[in-house]
Short mmCIF file of C-alpha atoms in Angstrom, two decimals:
data_model
loop_
_atom_site.label_atom_id
_atom_site.label_comp_id
_atom_site.label_asym_id
_atom_site.label_seq_id
_atom_site.Cartn_x
_atom_site.Cartn_y
_atom_site.Cartn_z
CA UNK A 1 0.09 -0.14 -0.02
CA UNK A 2 3.08 2.48 0.55
CA UNK A 3 3.67 2.20 -2.92
CA UNK A 4 0.58 3.90 -3.70
CA UNK A 5 0.84 6.80 -1.95
CA UNK A 6 2.92 8.95 -3.53
CA UNK A 7 1.00 8.54 -6.53
CA UNK A 8 -2.65 9.30 -4.64
CA UNK A 9 -1.23 12.44 -3.65
CA UNK A 10 0.18 13.34 -6.76
CA UNK A 11 -3.36 12.75 -8.16
CA UNK A 12 -4.97 14.60 -5.50
CA UNK A 13 -2.43 17.44 -5.67
CA UNK A 14 -0.82 17.23 -2.03
CA UNK A 15 1.85 15.13 -0.64
CA UNK A 16 1.54 11.89 1.16
CA UNK A 17 4.30 10.67 3.30
CA UNK A 18 4.08 8.06 6.40
CA UNK A 19 5.98 9.34 9.48
CA UNK A 20 8.11 6.04 9.74
CA UNK A 21 9.99 7.40 13.40
CA UNK A 22 6.60 7.73 14.79
CA UNK A 23 5.34 4.57 13.59
CA UNK A 24 8.23 2.77 14.73
CA UNK A 25 8.06 4.43 18.10
CA UNK A 26 4.80 3.06 18.41
CA UNK A 27 5.23 -0.25 16.88
CA UNK A 28 7.96 -1.12 19.73
CA UNK A 29 7.44 -4.63 21.25
CA UNK A 30 9.24 -8.14 21.26
CA UNK A 31 8.06 -8.46 17.37
CA UNK A 32 9.28 -5.13 16.69
CA UNK A 33 11.57 -5.10 13.52
CA UNK A 34 13.41 -2.02 12.73
CA UNK A 35 13.02 -2.88 8.98
CA UNK A 36 9.48 -3.55 8.89
CA UNK A 37 6.89 -1.95 7.49
CA UNK A 38 4.24 -0.12 9.64
CA UNK A 39 1.06 -0.58 8.85
CA UNK A 40 -1.04 2.31 6.65
CA UNK A 41 -3.05 3.02 10.28
CA UNK A 42 0.01 3.69 11.86
CA UNK A 43 1.28 6.10 9.29
CA UNK A 44 0.74 9.77 9.69
CA UNK A 45 -0.27 11.42 6.44
CA UNK A 46 0.67 15.10 5.49
CA UNK A 47 -2.20 16.07 3.47
CA UNK A 48 -4.93 18.68 4.24
CA UNK A 49 -7.54 16.44 4.38
CA UNK A 50 -7.16 12.39 5.36
CA UNK A 51 -11.02 11.82 4.09
CA UNK A 52 -9.76 12.72 0.52
CA UNK A 53 -6.91 10.08 0.53
CA UNK A 54 -8.99 7.55 1.45
CA UNK A 55 -11.45 8.83 -1.60
CA UNK A 56 -8.41 8.26 -3.42
CA UNK A 57 -7.32 4.48 -2.32
CA UNK A 58 -10.60 3.65 -3.36
CA UNK A 59 -10.68 5.28 -6.86
CA UNK A 60 -7.05 3.83 -6.85
CA UNK A 61 -8.71 0.34 -6.48
CA UNK A 62 -11.54 0.89 -8.37
CA UNK A 63 -9.06 1.63 -11.56
CA UNK A 64 -6.92 -1.72 -10.96
CA UNK A 65 -9.94 -3.62 -11.04
CA UNK A 66 -11.75 -2.18 -14.39
CA UNK A 67 -8.29 -2.50 -15.85
CA UNK A 68 -8.19 -6.03 -15.17
CA UNK A 69 -11.85 -6.53 -16.29
CA UNK A 70 -11.13 -4.35 -19.67
CA UNK A 71 -8.24 -7.10 -20.21
CA UNK A 72 -10.76 -9.79 -19.51
CA UNK A 73 -13.42 -8.47 -21.92
CA UNK A 74 -11.01 -7.55 -24.74
CA UNK A 75 -9.77 -10.92 -24.29
CA UNK A 76 -13.32 -12.64 -24.53
CA UNK A 77 -14.04 -10.95 -27.50
CA UNK A 78 -10.93 -11.99 -29.29
CA UNK A 79 -12.02 -15.37 -28.50
CA UNK A 80 -15.80 -15.04 -29.50
CA UNK A 81 -14.58 -13.68 -32.69
CA UNK A 82 -12.19 -16.76 -33.23
CA UNK A 83 -14.63 -19.09 -31.84
CA UNK A 84 -17.10 -18.14 -34.94
CA UNK A 85 -14.53 -18.22 -37.43
CA UNK A 86 -13.71 -21.93 -36.43
CA UNK A 87 -16.38 -23.21 -34.38
CA UNK A 88 -15.71 -26.44 -31.86
CA UNK A 89 -17.20 -29.60 -33.28
CA UNK A 90 -20.33 -30.60 -31.24
CA UNK A 91 -20.24 -26.96 -29.39
CA UNK A 92 -21.54 -24.05 -29.74
CA UNK A 93 -21.03 -20.72 -27.18
CA UNK A 94 -22.51 -17.44 -26.20
CA UNK A 95 -21.83 -14.62 -24.07
CA UNK A 96 -24.56 -13.11 -22.00
CA UNK A 97 -25.60 -9.86 -23.71
CA UNK A 98 -25.40 -7.84 -20.27
CA UNK A 99 -22.14 -9.86 -18.76
CA UNK A 100 -19.39 -10.98 -20.98
CA UNK A 101 -17.85 -12.80 -18.26
CA UNK A 102 -20.59 -15.03 -18.14
CA UNK A 103 -21.07 -17.53 -21.57
CA UNK A 104 -23.60 -20.63 -21.92
CA UNK A 105 -22.51 -23.17 -23.97
CA UNK A 106 -24.43 -26.48 -25.86
CA UNK A 107 -23.15 -29.93 -26.22
CA UNK A 108 -24.61 -31.99 -28.81
CA UNK A 109 -23.84 -35.48 -27.72
CA UNK A 110 -21.36 -37.45 -30.06
CA UNK A 111 -22.63 -40.53 -32.23
CA UNK A 112 -21.75 -43.64 -30.81
CA UNK A 113 -21.78 -42.14 -27.42
CA UNK A 114 -24.71 -42.89 -24.69
CA UNK A 115 -25.29 -39.00 -25.04
CA UNK A 116 -25.92 -38.85 -28.92
CA UNK A 117 -28.97 -37.26 -29.82
CA UNK A 118 -28.93 -34.94 -26.33
CA UNK A 119 -28.50 -31.19 -26.22
CA UNK A 120 -26.44 -30.19 -23.09
CA UNK A 121 -26.86 -27.00 -21.54
CA UNK A 122 -23.88 -25.56 -19.32
CA UNK A 123 -22.10 -22.14 -18.22
CA UNK A 124 -18.64 -20.57 -17.83
CA UNK A 125 -18.10 -17.51 -15.30
CA UNK A 126 -15.10 -16.32 -16.09
CA UNK A 127 -12.90 -13.83 -13.29
CA UNK A 128 -12.09 -10.36 -13.93
CA UNK A 129 -8.75 -11.24 -14.31
CA UNK A 130 -9.16 -13.70 -17.15
CA UNK A 131 -7.05 -14.89 -18.80
CA UNK A 132 -4.74 -14.77 -15.85
CA UNK A 133 -7.14 -17.05 -13.84
CA UNK A 134 -9.40 -19.93 -15.08
CA UNK A 135 -13.24 -19.78 -15.39
CA UNK A 136 -15.84 -21.87 -13.55
CA UNK A 137 -17.48 -24.28 -15.70
CA UNK A 138 -21.10 -25.71 -14.96
CA UNK A 139 -23.55 -28.17 -16.25
CA UNK A 140 -27.29 -27.21 -16.17
CA UNK A 141 -28.81 -30.03 -18.18
CA UNK A 142 -28.85 -33.40 -16.86
CA UNK A 143 -26.53 -35.61 -18.37
CA UNK A 144 -25.66 -38.59 -16.32
CA UNK A 145 -21.95 -37.74 -16.43
CA UNK A 146 -21.56 -34.28 -14.11
CA UNK A 147 -23.85 -33.31 -11.45
CA UNK A 148 -26.08 -29.98 -12.62
CA UNK A 149 -25.46 -26.40 -11.00
CA UNK A 150 -22.14 -27.13 -9.07
CA UNK A 151 -18.51 -26.17 -10.18
CA UNK A 152 -16.85 -28.87 -11.96
CA UNK A 153 -13.36 -30.35 -10.66
CA UNK A 154 -11.78 -30.08 -14.17
CA UNK A 155 -7.70 -29.41 -15.21
CA UNK A 156 -9.19 -26.32 -16.98
CA UNK A 157 -11.39 -24.95 -14.03
CA UNK A 158 -11.04 -22.92 -11.38
CA UNK A 159 -10.18 -25.93 -9.25
CA UNK A 160 -7.09 -26.10 -10.55
CA UNK A 161 -5.58 -22.95 -11.04
CA UNK A 162 -2.04 -24.50 -11.03
CA UNK A 163 -2.49 -26.41 -14.04
CA UNK A 164 -3.98 -23.13 -15.91
CA UNK A 165 -2.66 -21.94 -18.71
CA UNK A 166 -3.14 -17.97 -19.90
CA UNK A 167 -2.98 -19.07 -23.37
CA UNK A 168 -5.44 -21.38 -23.18
CA UNK A 169 -8.91 -19.83 -25.13
CA UNK A 170 -12.65 -20.48 -24.83
CA UNK A 171 -12.24 -22.90 -27.54
CA UNK A 172 -9.39 -24.94 -25.68
CA UNK A 173 -11.79 -25.05 -22.75
CA UNK A 174 -14.80 -26.04 -24.67
CA UNK A 175 -12.83 -28.83 -26.36
CA UNK A 176 -11.54 -30.01 -22.81
CA UNK A 177 -15.06 -29.78 -21.84
CA UNK A 178 -15.97 -32.49 -24.51
CA UNK A 179 -13.35 -34.59 -24.27
CA UNK A 180 -14.17 -35.26 -20.28
CA UNK A 181 -17.70 -35.61 -21.03
CA UNK A 182 -16.66 -38.50 -23.33
CA UNK A 183 -14.15 -40.05 -20.58
CA UNK A 184 -15.37 -42.28 -17.68
CA UNK A 185 -12.54 -41.13 -15.35
CA UNK A 186 -14.50 -39.86 -11.80
CA UNK A 187 -13.49 -36.15 -10.93
CA UNK A 188 -15.31 -34.14 -8.27
CA UNK A 189 -18.26 -33.17 -9.71
CA UNK A 190 -18.64 -36.52 -11.37
CA UNK A 191 -21.26 -39.09 -11.27
CA UNK A 192 -21.92 -42.72 -12.06
CA UNK A 193 -24.72 -44.09 -14.19
CA UNK A 194 -25.44 -46.93 -16.43
CA UNK A 195 -25.36 -45.83 -20.21
CA UNK A 196 -29.02 -46.76 -20.49
CA UNK A 197 -30.13 -44.01 -18.22
CA UNK A 198 -27.57 -41.84 -19.76
CA UNK A 199 -29.35 -42.53 -23.15
CA UNK A 200 -32.83 -41.69 -21.66
CA UNK A 201 -31.63 -38.33 -20.39
CA UNK A 202 -30.20 -37.57 -23.89
CA UNK A 203 -33.83 -38.13 -25.21
CA UNK A 204 -35.51 -36.07 -22.23
CA UNK A 205 -32.62 -32.96 -22.77
CA UNK A 206 -34.63 -31.79 -25.52
CA UNK A 207 -37.52 -31.06 -23.61
CA UNK A 208 -35.71 -29.97 -20.28
CA UNK A 209 -33.59 -27.31 -22.37
CA UNK A 210 -36.86 -25.40 -23.76
CA UNK A 211 -38.15 -24.86 -20.36
CA UNK A 212 -35.07 -22.49 -19.90
CA UNK A 213 -35.61 -19.06 -20.63
CA UNK A 214 -31.82 -18.10 -21.17
CA UNK A 215 -31.35 -21.51 -23.27
CA UNK A 216 -33.95 -20.27 -25.88
CA UNK A 217 -32.60 -16.72 -26.17
CA UNK A 218 -29.11 -17.21 -26.66
CA UNK A 219 -29.58 -20.11 -28.96
CA UNK A 220 -32.46 -19.86 -31.07
CA UNK A 221 -31.48 -21.66 -33.92
CA UNK A 222 -30.71 -24.63 -31.76
CA UNK A 223 -34.02 -24.13 -30.39
CA UNK A 224 -35.59 -24.78 -33.74
CA UNK A 225 -33.59 -27.70 -34.55
CA UNK A 226 -34.54 -29.30 -31.22
CA UNK A 227 -38.77 -28.59 -31.74
CA UNK A 228 -38.12 -30.10 -35.62
CA UNK A 229 -36.71 -33.34 -33.67
CA UNK A 230 -39.41 -33.42 -31.40
CA UNK A 231 -41.98 -33.14 -34.08
CA UNK A 232 -40.37 -35.88 -36.17
CA UNK A 233 -40.28 -38.05 -33.18
CA UNK A 234 -44.02 -37.37 -32.72
CA UNK A 235 -44.96 -38.32 -36.20
CA UNK A 236 -42.58 -41.45 -35.77
CA UNK A 237 -44.23 -42.77 -32.40
CA UNK A 238 -47.71 -41.87 -33.97
CA UNK A 239 -46.93 -44.04 -37.37
CA UNK A 240 -45.63 -46.95 -35.21
CA UNK A 241 -48.58 -47.16 -32.92
CA UNK A 242 -50.84 -47.02 -36.11
CA UNK A 243 -49.10 -50.06 -37.34
CA UNK A 244 -49.46 -51.89 -34.33
CA UNK A 245 -52.98 -51.05 -34.43
CA UNK A 246 -53.39 -52.49 -38.03
CA UNK A 247 -51.50 -55.77 -36.70
CA UNK A 248 -53.83 -56.25 -33.95
CA UNK A 249 -56.76 -55.72 -36.00
CA UNK A 250 -55.48 -58.35 -38.39
CA UNK A 251 -54.71 -60.82 -35.66
CA UNK A 252 -57.99 -60.11 -34.49
CA UNK A 253 -59.76 -60.55 -37.91
CA UNK A 254 -57.66 -64.21 -38.71
CA UNK A 255 -59.03 -65.49 -34.68
CA UNK A 256 -62.42 -64.39 -35.61
CA UNK A 257 -62.04 -66.23 -38.94
CA UNK A 258 -60.82 -69.03 -37.42
CA UNK A 259 -63.16 -69.46 -34.82
CA UNK A 260 -65.75 -69.12 -37.52
CA UNK A 261 -64.36 -72.15 -39.50
CA UNK A 262 -64.32 -74.14 -36.58
CA UNK A 263 -68.03 -72.94 -35.19
CA UNK A 264 -68.94 -73.68 -39.00
CA UNK A 265 -67.48 -77.41 -38.83
CA UNK A 266 -68.69 -78.28 -35.50
CA UNK A 267 -72.29 -76.75 -36.84
CA UNK A 268 -72.12 -79.50 -39.95
CA UNK A 269 -71.50 -82.04 -37.45
CA UNK A 270 -74.35 -81.30 -35.21
CA UNK A 271 -76.70 -80.94 -38.69
CA UNK A 272 -75.81 -84.30 -39.18
CA UNK A 273 -76.92 -85.69 -35.92
CA UNK A 274 -73.20 -86.56 -34.80
CA UNK A 275 -71.28 -84.99 -31.53
CA UNK A 276 -67.36 -84.24 -32.36
CA UNK A 277 -67.03 -87.80 -30.14
CA UNK A 278 -68.76 -89.84 -32.68
CA UNK A 279 -67.39 -88.44 -35.80
CA UNK A 280 -63.91 -89.28 -34.81
CA UNK A 281 -65.27 -92.74 -33.73
CA UNK A 282 -66.38 -92.77 -37.38
CA UNK A 283 -63.36 -91.84 -39.37
CA UNK A 284 -61.25 -94.47 -36.85
CA UNK A 285 -63.62 -97.45 -37.87
CA UNK A 286 -63.16 -96.41 -41.80
CA UNK A 287 -59.63 -96.19 -41.38
CA UNK A 288 -59.42 -99.35 -39.99
CA UNK A 289 -61.53 -100.86 -42.20
CA UNK A 290 -59.52 -99.59 -45.02
CA UNK A 291 -56.44 -101.16 -43.52
CA UNK A 292 -57.81 -104.45 -42.74
CA UNK A 293 -58.94 -105.12 -46.16
CA UNK A 294 -55.56 -104.00 -47.82
CA UNK A 295 -53.79 -106.78 -45.91
CA UNK A 296 -56.65 -109.25 -46.60
CA UNK A 297 -56.05 -108.30 -50.72
CA UNK A 298 -52.30 -109.19 -50.08
CA UNK A 299 -52.63 -112.23 -48.65
CA UNK A 300 -54.59 -113.46 -51.23
CA UNK A 301 -52.45 -112.44 -53.77
CA UNK A 302 -49.41 -114.03 -51.83
CA UNK A 303 -51.70 -117.31 -51.45
CA UNK A 304 -52.27 -117.45 -55.51
CA UNK A 305 -48.72 -117.03 -56.08
CA UNK A 306 -48.05 -119.75 -54.13
#
């Protein structure tokens, strides 16, 4: 803080100089060190009005914060332009119109994965001193891989500032997120779920996202694609139900025809004064008689030949 005092004094039009002698005298004790810098509260500010100095300190702090925010804003604008020129496969992203430090993204589930056909909405929250510090990463749509609405522990998130590289862009972050989603390695914020459940969530993700106002306002093209997909699903389901009903009717018709045929045969037997059992016995007697007649003929022929 001491190094800011001459600059603040120059800005306000007077000299600000701490009285180190008085401060050291008041700072004597077991832990006193003649080389230590006394707290600002122990410094005597030689100025007409100390309240103006406090205002100056606040102003300097605000200017520093604004400088960091402006740097982050400029960097994010550049990243946005690059992202539009060279999109990340399976991912689209847009910043909030009211706050460029908050971005929302949509991951389209890659083919041959349990997430195929799904749309997964999430957000990136960048610090004012980006790109020197990493963003927070959140997933909003239930997906079966990450918890929703909690900070995700990834090597590209604010959970690991020690591994963060300021050269990484928004595109790098989104690519890394997609890679982590396709993997199965556990991490803080990840969940274990069977692939069948992840496929179910992929199907349900479209309806879920359409209920999110921020999603619908930032991604109108994706919304139209999702609505068209839902219409096609409804038509396909309706067509499948119609085919199943027709097959059911055919089976019913065949069954009725078979029953009618059987009933007709039984009616004919009843008309002839025979029950089904009597008809069976009659047929059996006829069959046995034919067999015996054949045997007799064969015997006679054999005897004649002898």
